[in-house]
């Protein structure tokens, strides 16, 4: 609500500036330039014009004072929002680090499920938990960030929830001796989304540490290849057939997003 209030007041000030500044320019010309031209430099004529339009002059001065006050308030709100965002962002680097560790642990679980191939896993399924407090850190950053940054953080937050829910279901199915287990087709999709999530999180580090401006990088094969490598996911090991394997699935995903690059 606070962020929405700031946004509405900022838009209101922009509208007032858009309408008011041209009107003030017309007023200044009409009151301080044209009378000299019309009176051919006669000071008496200029004074007569000002005297005739005293009410308008008083209103124009009041409007100018209001316009200045609105812009000062807008500037102060912007400065305050920036301070609050800097304070919220200070917790972001450590949160991102724990999220990347969560992704690494998730990758290990998915590999165990892949190796089980629909059978009861021989290795333990260590379900990773999302780090405590990450929602609050993200929420505070989203509340005070610019729309572009807020949208990016919201995307990560949503995809984290989806991934965690899918992983928990997969682990629960794997632990059930008589239940259905996640198939390899689904695991390839999960690994692709995990790689995407890892890239999105990693792209934030420079910005979170105030080392670089925010920049939403395009996803490409090289970024995915590096992410899979860091997650200890051997791309060629996740192969069902020529059409359904991690490499081909990733490239199809990139092609749909318009960012396809040759591997």
PDB file of C-alpha atoms in Angstrom:
ATOM      1  CA  UNK A   1       0.000   0.000   0.000  1.00  0.00           C
ATOM      2  CA  UNK A   2       2.836   2.383   0.845  1.00  0.00           C
ATOM      3  CA  UNK A   3       4.501   1.689  -2.502  1.00  0.00           C
ATOM      4  CA  UNK A   4       1.188   2.171  -4.332  1.00  0.00           C
ATOM      5  CA  UNK A   5       0.664   5.495  -2.560  1.00  0.00           C
ATOM      6  CA  UNK A   6       4.096   6.710  -3.626  1.00  0.00           C
ATOM      7  CA  UNK A   7       3.399   5.631  -7.191  1.00  0.00           C
ATOM      8  CA  UNK A   8       0.066   7.454  -7.325  1.00  0.00           C
ATOM      9  CA  UNK A   9       1.490  10.659  -5.836  1.00  0.00           C
ATOM     10  CA  UNK A  10       4.412  10.541  -8.270  1.00  0.00           C
ATOM     11  CA  UNK A  11       2.045  10.181 -11.217  1.00  0.00           C
ATOM     12  CA  UNK A  12      -0.065  13.053  -9.895  1.00  0.00           C
ATOM     13  CA  UNK A  13       2.970  15.327  -9.665  1.00  0.00           C
ATOM     14  CA  UNK A  14       4.011  14.362 -13.197  1.00  0.00           C
ATOM     15  CA  UNK A  15       0.547  15.262 -14.491  1.00  0.00           C
ATOM     16  CA  UNK A  16       0.594  18.587 -12.644  1.00  0.00           C
ATOM     17  CA  UNK A  17       4.039  19.349 -14.081  1.00  0.00           C
ATOM     18  CA  UNK A  18       2.938  18.350 -17.572  1.00  0.00           C
ATOM     19  CA  UNK A  19      -0.052  20.697 -17.449  1.00  0.00           C
ATOM     20  CA  UNK A  20       1.183  23.384 -15.086  1.00  0.00           C
ATOM     21  CA  UNK A  21       4.619  24.216 -16.484  1.00  0.00           C
ATOM     22  CA  UNK A  22       3.330  25.149 -19.981  1.00  0.00           C
ATOM     23  CA  UNK A  23       0.548  27.218 -18.392  1.00  0.00           C
ATOM     24  CA  UNK A  24       3.076  29.045 -16.229  1.00  0.00           C
ATOM     25  CA  UNK A  25       5.234  29.669 -19.288  1.00  0.00           C
ATOM     26  CA  UNK A  26       2.245  31.217 -21.076  1.00  0.00           C
ATOM     27  CA  UNK A  27       1.452  33.278 -17.983  1.00  0.00           C
ATOM     28  CA  UNK A  28       5.020  34.580 -17.687  1.00  0.00           C
ATOM     29  CA  UNK A  29       5.075  35.575 -21.330  1.00  0.00           C
ATOM     30  CA  UNK A  30       1.665  37.227 -21.124  1.00  0.00           C
ATOM     31  CA  UNK A  31       2.461  39.106 -17.920  1.00  0.00           C
ATOM     32  CA  UNK A  32       6.149  39.976 -18.216  1.00  0.00           C
ATOM     33  CA  UNK A  33       6.981  40.030 -21.936  1.00  0.00           C
ATOM     34  CA  UNK A  34       3.903  40.900 -23.950  1.00  0.00           C
ATOM     35  CA  UNK A  35       2.951  44.024 -21.907  1.00  0.00           C
ATOM     36  CA  UNK A  36       6.319  45.587 -22.771  1.00  0.00           C
ATOM     37  CA  UNK A  37       5.791  44.801 -26.442  1.00  0.00           C
ATOM     38  CA  UNK A  38       2.172  45.929 -26.424  1.00  0.00           C
ATOM     39  CA  UNK A  39       2.996  49.146 -24.557  1.00  0.00           C
ATOM     40  CA  UNK A  40       6.129  49.779 -26.617  1.00  0.00           C
ATOM     41  CA  UNK A  41       8.297  49.797 -23.523  1.00  0.00           C
ATOM     42  CA  UNK A  42       5.945  51.950 -21.438  1.00  0.00           C
ATOM     43  CA  UNK A  43       6.381  51.259 -17.722  1.00  0.00           C
ATOM     44  CA  UNK A  44       3.011  52.885 -17.062  1.00  0.00           C
ATOM     45  CA  UNK A  45       1.306  50.430 -19.411  1.00  0.00           C
ATOM     46  CA  UNK A  46       3.024  47.459 -17.751  1.00  0.00           C
ATOM     47  CA  UNK A  47       1.944  48.640 -14.297  1.00  0.00           C
ATOM     48  CA  UNK A  48      -1.604  49.082 -15.532  1.00  0.00           C
ATOM     49  CA  UNK A  49      -1.672  45.505 -16.842  1.00  0.00           C
ATOM     50  CA  UNK A  50      -0.343  44.130 -13.573  1.00  0.00           C
ATOM     51  CA  UNK A  51      -2.831  46.171 -11.590  1.00  0.00           C
ATOM     52  CA  UNK A  52      -5.715  44.963 -13.770  1.00  0.00           C
ATOM     53  CA  UNK A  53      -4.724  41.308 -13.310  1.00  0.00           C
ATOM     54  CA  UNK A  54      -3.857  41.314  -9.595  1.00  0.00           C
ATOM     55  CA  UNK A  55      -6.150  38.380  -8.812  1.00  0.00           C
ATOM     56  CA  UNK A  56      -4.653  36.287 -11.597  1.00  0.00           C
ATOM     57  CA  UNK A  57      -1.144  37.183 -10.444  1.00  0.00           C
ATOM     58  CA  UNK A  58      -1.913  36.099  -6.890  1.00  0.00           C
ATOM     59  CA  UNK A  59      -3.382  32.821  -8.130  1.00  0.00           C
ATOM     60  CA  UNK A  60      -0.413  32.174 -10.414  1.00  0.00           C
ATOM     61  CA  UNK A  61       2.051  32.749  -7.587  1.00  0.00           C
ATOM     62  CA  UNK A  62       0.076  30.399  -5.337  1.00  0.00           C
ATOM     63  CA  UNK A  63       0.051  27.766  -8.088  1.00  0.00           C
ATOM     64  CA  UNK A  64       3.805  28.157  -8.593  1.00  0.00           C
ATOM     65  CA  UNK A  65       4.394  27.717  -4.858  1.00  0.00           C
ATOM     66  CA  UNK A  66       2.232  24.577  -4.869  1.00  0.00           C
ATOM     67  CA  UNK A  67       4.085  23.198  -7.883  1.00  0.00           C
ATOM     68  CA  UNK A  68       7.424  23.706  -6.166  1.00  0.00           C
ATOM     69  CA  UNK A  69       6.111  22.092  -2.971  1.00  0.00           C
ATOM     70  CA  UNK A  70       4.794  19.063  -4.891  1.00  0.00           C
ATOM     71  CA  UNK A  71       8.137  18.540  -6.612  1.00  0.00           C
ATOM     72  CA  UNK A  72      10.051  18.863  -3.345  1.00  0.00           C
ATOM     73  CA  UNK A  73       7.755  16.254  -1.789  1.00  0.00           C
ATOM     74  CA  UNK A  74       8.256  13.970  -4.796  1.00  0.00           C
ATOM     75  CA  UNK A  75      12.026  14.319  -4.517  1.00  0.00           C
ATOM     76  CA  UNK A  76      11.957  13.566  -0.786  1.00  0.00           C
ATOM     77  CA  UNK A  77       9.795  10.486  -1.380  1.00  0.00           C
ATOM     78  CA  UNK A  78      12.205   9.277  -4.038  1.00  0.00           C
ATOM     79  CA  UNK A  79      15.197   9.751  -1.733  1.00  0.00           C
ATOM     80  CA  UNK A  80      13.413   7.989   1.131  1.00  0.00           C
ATOM     81  CA  UNK A  81      12.427   5.069  -1.103  1.00  0.00           C
ATOM     82  CA  UNK A  82      16.012   4.748  -2.306  1.00  0.00           C
ATOM     83  CA  UNK A  83      17.281   4.676   1.279  1.00  0.00           C
ATOM     84  CA  UNK A  84      14.757   2.018   2.233  1.00  0.00           C
ATOM     85  CA  UNK A  85      15.710  -0.065  -0.794  1.00  0.00           C
ATOM     86  CA  UNK A  86      19.421   0.182   0.044  1.00  0.00           C
ATOM     87  CA  UNK A  87      18.627  -1.005   3.570  1.00  0.00           C
ATOM     88  CA  UNK A  88      16.511  -3.899   2.279  1.00  0.00           C
ATOM     89  CA  UNK A  89      19.084  -4.808  -0.386  1.00  0.00           C
ATOM     90  CA  UNK A  90      21.836  -5.164   2.216  1.00  0.00           C
ATOM     91  CA  UNK A  91      20.366  -8.564   3.177  1.00  0.00           C
ATOM     92  CA  UNK A  92      20.107  -9.746  -0.423  1.00  0.00           C
ATOM     93  CA  UNK A  93      23.659 -11.109  -1.038  1.00  0.00           C
ATOM     94  CA  UNK A  94      23.544 -13.599   1.837  1.00  0.00           C
ATOM     95  CA  UNK A  95      20.031 -14.648   0.848  1.00  0.00           C
ATOM     96  CA  UNK A  96      21.126 -15.222  -2.748  1.00  0.00           C
ATOM     97  CA  UNK A  97      24.060 -17.331  -1.543  1.00  0.00           C
ATOM     98  CA  UNK A  98      21.780 -19.578   0.497  1.00  0.00           C
ATOM     99  CA  UNK A  99      19.376 -19.867  -2.441  1.00  0.00           C
ATOM    100  CA  UNK A 100      22.190 -20.982  -4.728  1.00  0.00           C
ATOM    101  CA  UNK A 101      23.160 -23.616  -2.175  1.00  0.00           C
ATOM    102  CA  UNK A 102      19.515 -24.679  -2.110  1.00  0.00           C
ATOM    103  CA  UNK A 103      19.634 -25.055  -5.900  1.00  0.00           C
ATOM    104  CA  UNK A 104      22.772 -27.199  -5.662  1.00  0.00           C
ATOM    105  CA  UNK A 105      21.130 -29.495  -3.129  1.00  0.00           C
ATOM    106  CA  UNK A 106      18.017 -29.657  -5.293  1.00  0.00           C
ATOM    107  CA  UNK A 107      20.135 -30.764  -8.249  1.00  0.00           C
ATOM    108  CA  UNK A 108      21.596 -33.613  -6.190  1.00  0.00           C
ATOM    109  CA  UNK A 109      18.103 -34.807  -5.263  1.00  0.00           C
ATOM    110  CA  UNK A 110      16.985 -34.729  -8.891  1.00  0.00           C
ATOM    111  CA  UNK A 111      20.054 -36.724  -9.905  1.00  0.00           C
ATOM    112  CA  UNK A 112      19.249 -39.388  -7.296  1.00  0.00           C
ATOM    113  CA  UNK A 113      15.713 -39.633  -8.680  1.00  0.00           C
ATOM    114  CA  UNK A 114      17.083 -39.856 -12.228  1.00  0.00           C
ATOM    115  CA  UNK A 115      19.436 -42.679 -11.310  1.00  0.00           C
ATOM    116  CA  UNK A 116      16.583 -44.524  -9.584  1.00  0.00           C
ATOM    117  CA  UNK A 117      14.695 -44.515 -12.908  1.00  0.00           C
ATOM    118  CA  UNK A 118      11.282 -45.151 -11.378  1.00  0.00           C
ATOM    119  CA  UNK A 119      12.574 -47.596  -8.767  1.00  0.00           C
ATOM    120  CA  UNK A 120      13.040 -46.950  -5.036  1.00  0.00           C
ATOM    121  CA  UNK A 121      16.138 -44.735  -4.725  1.00  0.00           C
ATOM    122  CA  UNK A 122      19.205 -46.444  -3.312  1.00  0.00           C
ATOM    123  CA  UNK A 123      20.673 -43.145  -2.100  1.00  0.00           C
ATOM    124  CA  UNK A 124      18.908 -41.057   0.552  1.00  0.00           C
ATOM    125  CA  UNK A 125      16.615 -38.283  -0.660  1.00  0.00           C
ATOM    126  CA  UNK A 126      17.735 -35.261   1.323  1.00  0.00           C
ATOM    127  CA  UNK A 127      14.930 -32.770   0.733  1.00  0.00           C
ATOM    128  CA  UNK A 128      16.463 -29.269   0.902  1.00  0.00           C
ATOM    129  CA  UNK A 129      14.550 -26.516   2.654  1.00  0.00           C
ATOM    130  CA  UNK A 130      14.285 -22.999   1.348  1.00  0.00           C
ATOM    131  CA  UNK A 131      16.317 -20.621   3.532  1.00  0.00           C
ATOM    132  CA  UNK A 132      14.507 -19.027   6.431  1.00  0.00           C
ATOM    133  CA  UNK A 133      13.605 -15.396   5.944  1.00  0.00           C
ATOM    134  CA  UNK A 134      14.108 -15.265   2.192  1.00  0.00           C
ATOM    135  CA  UNK A 135      10.468 -14.260   1.626  1.00  0.00           C
ATOM    136  CA  UNK A 136      10.812 -11.258   3.914  1.00  0.00           C
ATOM    137  CA  UNK A 137      14.048 -10.129   2.253  1.00  0.00           C
ATOM    138  CA  UNK A 138      12.545 -10.420  -1.221  1.00  0.00           C
ATOM    139  CA  UNK A 139       9.297  -8.764  -0.155  1.00  0.00           C
ATOM    140  CA  UNK A 140      11.104  -5.769   1.332  1.00  0.00           C
ATOM    141  CA  UNK A 141      13.232  -5.381  -1.786  1.00  0.00           C
ATOM    142  CA  UNK A 142      10.204  -5.658  -4.076  1.00  0.00           C
ATOM    143  CA  UNK A 143       8.324  -3.085  -1.988  1.00  0.00           C
ATOM    144  CA  UNK A 144      11.016  -0.428  -2.343  1.00  0.00           C
ATOM    145  CA  UNK A 145      12.653  -1.316  -5.672  1.00  0.00           C
ATOM    146  CA  UNK A 146      12.057   0.183  -9.083  1.00  0.00           C
ATOM    147  CA  UNK A 147       9.391  -1.651 -11.118  1.00  0.00           C
ATOM    148  CA  UNK A 148      11.962  -3.431 -13.309  1.00  0.00           C
ATOM    149  CA  UNK A 149      13.897  -4.794 -10.333  1.00  0.00           C
ATOM    150  CA  UNK A 150      10.701  -5.607  -8.453  1.00  0.00           C
ATOM    151  CA  UNK A 151       9.355  -7.581 -11.404  1.00  0.00           C
ATOM    152  CA  UNK A 152      12.610  -9.547 -11.688  1.00  0.00           C
ATOM    153  CA  UNK A 153      12.588 -10.404  -7.981  1.00  0.00           C
ATOM    154  CA  UNK A 154       8.928 -11.400  -8.184  1.00  0.00           C
ATOM    155  CA  UNK A 155       9.740 -13.776 -11.039  1.00  0.00           C
ATOM    156  CA  UNK A 156      12.411 -15.483  -8.941  1.00  0.00           C
ATOM    157  CA  UNK A 157      10.088 -15.674  -5.950  1.00  0.00           C
ATOM    158  CA  UNK A 158       7.296 -17.307  -7.945  1.00  0.00           C
ATOM    159  CA  UNK A 159       9.594 -19.805  -9.653  1.00  0.00           C
ATOM    160  CA  UNK A 160      11.162 -20.742  -6.337  1.00  0.00           C
ATOM    161  CA  UNK A 161       7.733 -21.625  -4.969  1.00  0.00           C
ATOM    162  CA  UNK A 162       6.912 -23.713  -8.031  1.00  0.00           C
ATOM    163  CA  UNK A 163      10.245 -25.543  -7.962  1.00  0.00           C
ATOM    164  CA  UNK A 164      10.042 -26.260  -4.238  1.00  0.00           C
ATOM    165  CA  UNK A 165       6.511 -27.651  -4.562  1.00  0.00           C
ATOM    166  CA  UNK A 166       7.527 -29.915  -7.462  1.00  0.00           C
ATOM    167  CA  UNK A 167      10.632 -31.118  -5.652  1.00  0.00           C
ATOM    168  CA  UNK A 168       8.692 -31.948  -2.496  1.00  0.00           C
ATOM    169  CA  UNK A 169       6.156 -33.919  -4.502  1.00  0.00           C
ATOM    170  CA  UNK A 170       8.946 -35.787  -6.302  1.00  0.00           C
ATOM    171  CA  UNK A 171      10.701 -36.632  -3.028  1.00  0.00           C
ATOM    172  CA  UNK A 172       7.443 -37.754  -1.422  1.00  0.00           C
ATOM    173  CA  UNK A 173       6.692 -39.992  -4.407  1.00  0.00           C
ATOM    174  CA  UNK A 174      10.217 -41.405  -4.345  1.00  0.00           C
ATOM    175  CA  UNK A 175       9.932 -42.250  -0.657  1.00  0.00           C
ATOM    176  CA  UNK A 176       6.598 -44.036  -1.145  1.00  0.00           C
ATOM    177  CA  UNK A 177       7.332 -47.699  -1.820  1.00  0.00           C
ATOM    178  CA  UNK A 178       3.971 -48.260  -3.510  1.00  0.00           C
ATOM    179  CA  UNK A 179       3.246 -44.865  -5.058  1.00  0.00           C
ATOM    180  CA  UNK A 180       3.851 -43.462  -8.505  1.00  0.00           C
ATOM    181  CA  UNK A 181       7.271 -41.946  -9.027  1.00  0.00           C
ATOM    182  CA  UNK A 182       8.278 -38.969 -11.091  1.00  0.00           C
ATOM    183  CA  UNK A 183       9.380 -40.060 -14.558  1.00  0.00           C
ATOM    184  CA  UNK A 184      12.542 -39.056 -16.371  1.00  0.00           C
ATOM    185  CA  UNK A 185      10.648 -36.830 -18.794  1.00  0.00           C
ATOM    186  CA  UNK A 186       9.502 -34.699 -15.871  1.00  0.00           C
ATOM    187  CA  UNK A 187      12.964 -34.725 -14.311  1.00  0.00           C
ATOM    188  CA  UNK A 188      14.472 -33.227 -17.464  1.00  0.00           C
ATOM    189  CA  UNK A 189      11.935 -30.398 -17.279  1.00  0.00           C
ATOM    190  CA  UNK A 190      12.687 -29.915 -13.571  1.00  0.00           C
ATOM    191  CA  UNK A 191      16.422 -29.702 -14.257  1.00  0.00           C
ATOM    192  CA  UNK A 192      15.844 -27.160 -17.016  1.00  0.00           C
ATOM    193  CA  UNK A 193      13.784 -24.965 -14.703  1.00  0.00           C
ATOM    194  CA  UNK A 194      16.346 -25.377 -11.944  1.00  0.00           C
ATOM    195  CA  UNK A 195      19.109 -24.225 -14.284  1.00  0.00           C
ATOM    196  CA  UNK A 196      17.003 -21.243 -15.292  1.00  0.00           C
ATOM    197  CA  UNK A 197      16.383 -20.371 -11.654  1.00  0.00           C
ATOM    198  CA  UNK A 198      20.093 -20.643 -10.870  1.00  0.00           C
ATOM    199  CA  UNK A 199      20.912 -18.218 -13.695  1.00  0.00           C
ATOM    200  CA  UNK A 200      18.284 -15.714 -12.573  1.00  0.00           C
ATOM    201  CA  UNK A 201      19.614 -15.764  -9.018  1.00  0.00           C
ATOM    202  CA  UNK A 202      23.234 -15.545 -10.133  1.00  0.00           C
ATOM    203  CA  UNK A 203      22.526 -12.514 -12.321  1.00  0.00           C
ATOM    204  CA  UNK A 204      21.562 -10.543  -9.218  1.00  0.00           C
ATOM    205  CA  UNK A 205      24.852 -10.820  -7.347  1.00  0.00           C
ATOM    206  CA  UNK A 206      26.615  -7.829  -8.893  1.00  0.00           C
ATOM    207  CA  UNK A 207      23.580  -5.639  -8.319  1.00  0.00           C
ATOM    208  CA  UNK A 208      22.994  -6.926  -4.782  1.00  0.00           C
ATOM    209  CA  UNK A 209      26.605  -6.153  -3.843  1.00  0.00           C
ATOM    210  CA  UNK A 210      26.391  -2.681  -5.429  1.00  0.00           C
ATOM    211  CA  UNK A 211      29.144  -3.686  -7.859  1.00  0.00           C
ATOM    212  CA  UNK A 212      27.078  -3.199 -11.023  1.00  0.00           C
ATOM    213  CA  UNK A 213      23.775  -1.663 -12.108  1.00  0.00           C
ATOM    214  CA  UNK A 214      20.790  -3.939 -12.492  1.00  0.00           C
ATOM    215  CA  UNK A 215      20.648  -5.629 -15.862  1.00  0.00           C
ATOM    216  CA  UNK A 216      18.268  -8.409 -16.797  1.00  0.00           C
ATOM    217  CA  UNK A 217      20.430 -10.611 -19.000  1.00  0.00           C
ATOM    218  CA  UNK A 218      18.986 -12.761 -21.746  1.00  0.00           C
ATOM    219  CA  UNK A 219      19.069 -16.486 -21.131  1.00  0.00           C
ATOM    220  CA  UNK A 220      21.283 -18.380 -23.580  1.00  0.00           C
ATOM    221  CA  UNK A 221      22.878 -21.774 -23.968  1.00  0.00           C
ATOM    222  CA  UNK A 222      26.237 -20.670 -22.583  1.00  0.00           C
ATOM    223  CA  UNK A 223      24.579 -19.439 -19.384  1.00  0.00           C
ATOM    224  CA  UNK A 224      22.705 -22.735 -19.029  1.00  0.00           C
ATOM    225  CA  UNK A 225      25.826 -24.771 -19.733  1.00  0.00           C
ATOM    226  CA  UNK A 226      27.708 -22.910 -17.008  1.00  0.00           C
ATOM    227  CA  UNK A 227      24.802 -23.276 -14.583  1.00  0.00           C
ATOM    228  CA  UNK A 228      24.561 -27.022 -15.196  1.00  0.00           C
ATOM    229  CA  UNK A 229      28.304 -27.288 -14.661  1.00  0.00           C
ATOM    230  CA  UNK A 230      28.204 -25.458 -11.331  1.00  0.00           C
ATOM    231  CA  UNK A 231      25.242 -27.595 -10.261  1.00  0.00           C
ATOM    232  CA  UNK A 232      27.337 -30.678 -11.130  1.00  0.00           C
ATOM    233  CA  UNK A 233      24.809 -31.729 -13.749  1.00  0.00           C
ATOM    234  CA  UNK A 234      26.429 -33.559 -16.655  1.00  0.00           C
ATOM    235  CA  UNK A 235      24.191 -32.547 -19.537  1.00  0.00           C
ATOM    236  CA  UNK A 236      24.891 -35.608 -21.669  1.00  0.00           C
ATOM    237  CA  UNK A 237      23.991 -37.981 -18.815  1.00  0.00           C
ATOM    238  CA  UNK A 238      20.357 -36.905 -18.914  1.00  0.00           C
ATOM    239  CA  UNK A 239      19.398 -38.566 -22.156  1.00  0.00           C
ATOM    240  CA  UNK A 240      16.290 -40.529 -23.114  1.00  0.00           C
ATOM    241  CA  UNK A 241      16.410 -40.229 -26.895  1.00  0.00           C
ATOM    242  CA  UNK A 242      17.521 -37.742 -29.532  1.00  0.00           C
ATOM    243  CA  UNK A 243      14.420 -35.646 -28.999  1.00  0.00           C
ATOM    244  CA  UNK A 244      14.115 -35.877 -25.226  1.00  0.00           C
ATOM    245  CA  UNK A 245      17.319 -35.067 -23.412  1.00  0.00           C
ATOM    246  CA  UNK A 246      18.502 -32.172 -21.295  1.00  0.00           C
ATOM    247  CA  UNK A 247      20.502 -30.510 -24.062  1.00  0.00           C
ATOM    248  CA  UNK A 248      17.684 -30.663 -26.621  1.00  0.00           C
ATOM    249  CA  UNK A 249      15.046 -29.679 -24.053  1.00  0.00           C
ATOM    250  CA  UNK A 250      17.087 -26.645 -22.995  1.00  0.00           C
ATOM    251  CA  UNK A 251      17.634 -25.546 -26.573  1.00  0.00           C
ATOM    252  CA  UNK A 252      13.926 -25.869 -27.328  1.00  0.00           C
ATOM    253  CA  UNK A 253      13.160 -23.755 -24.284  1.00  0.00           C
ATOM    254  CA  UNK A 254      15.603 -21.106 -25.456  1.00  0.00           C
ATOM    255  CA  UNK A 255      14.169 -21.217 -28.972  1.00  0.00           C
ATOM    256  CA  UNK A 256      10.686 -20.590 -27.599  1.00  0.00           C
ATOM    257  CA  UNK A 257      12.068 -17.577 -25.740  1.00  0.00           C
ATOM    258  CA  UNK A 258      13.851 -16.341 -28.858  1.00  0.00           C
ATOM    259  CA  UNK A 259      17.316 -16.753 -27.355  1.00  0.00           C
ATOM    260  CA  UNK A 260      18.514 -19.925 -29.051  1.00  0.00           C
ATOM    261  CA  UNK A 261      22.230 -20.349 -29.558  1.00  0.00           C
ATOM    262  CA  UNK A 262      24.143 -23.287 -30.930  1.00  0.00           C
ATOM    263  CA  UNK A 263      25.707 -25.570 -28.370  1.00  0.00           C
TER     264      UNK A 263
END
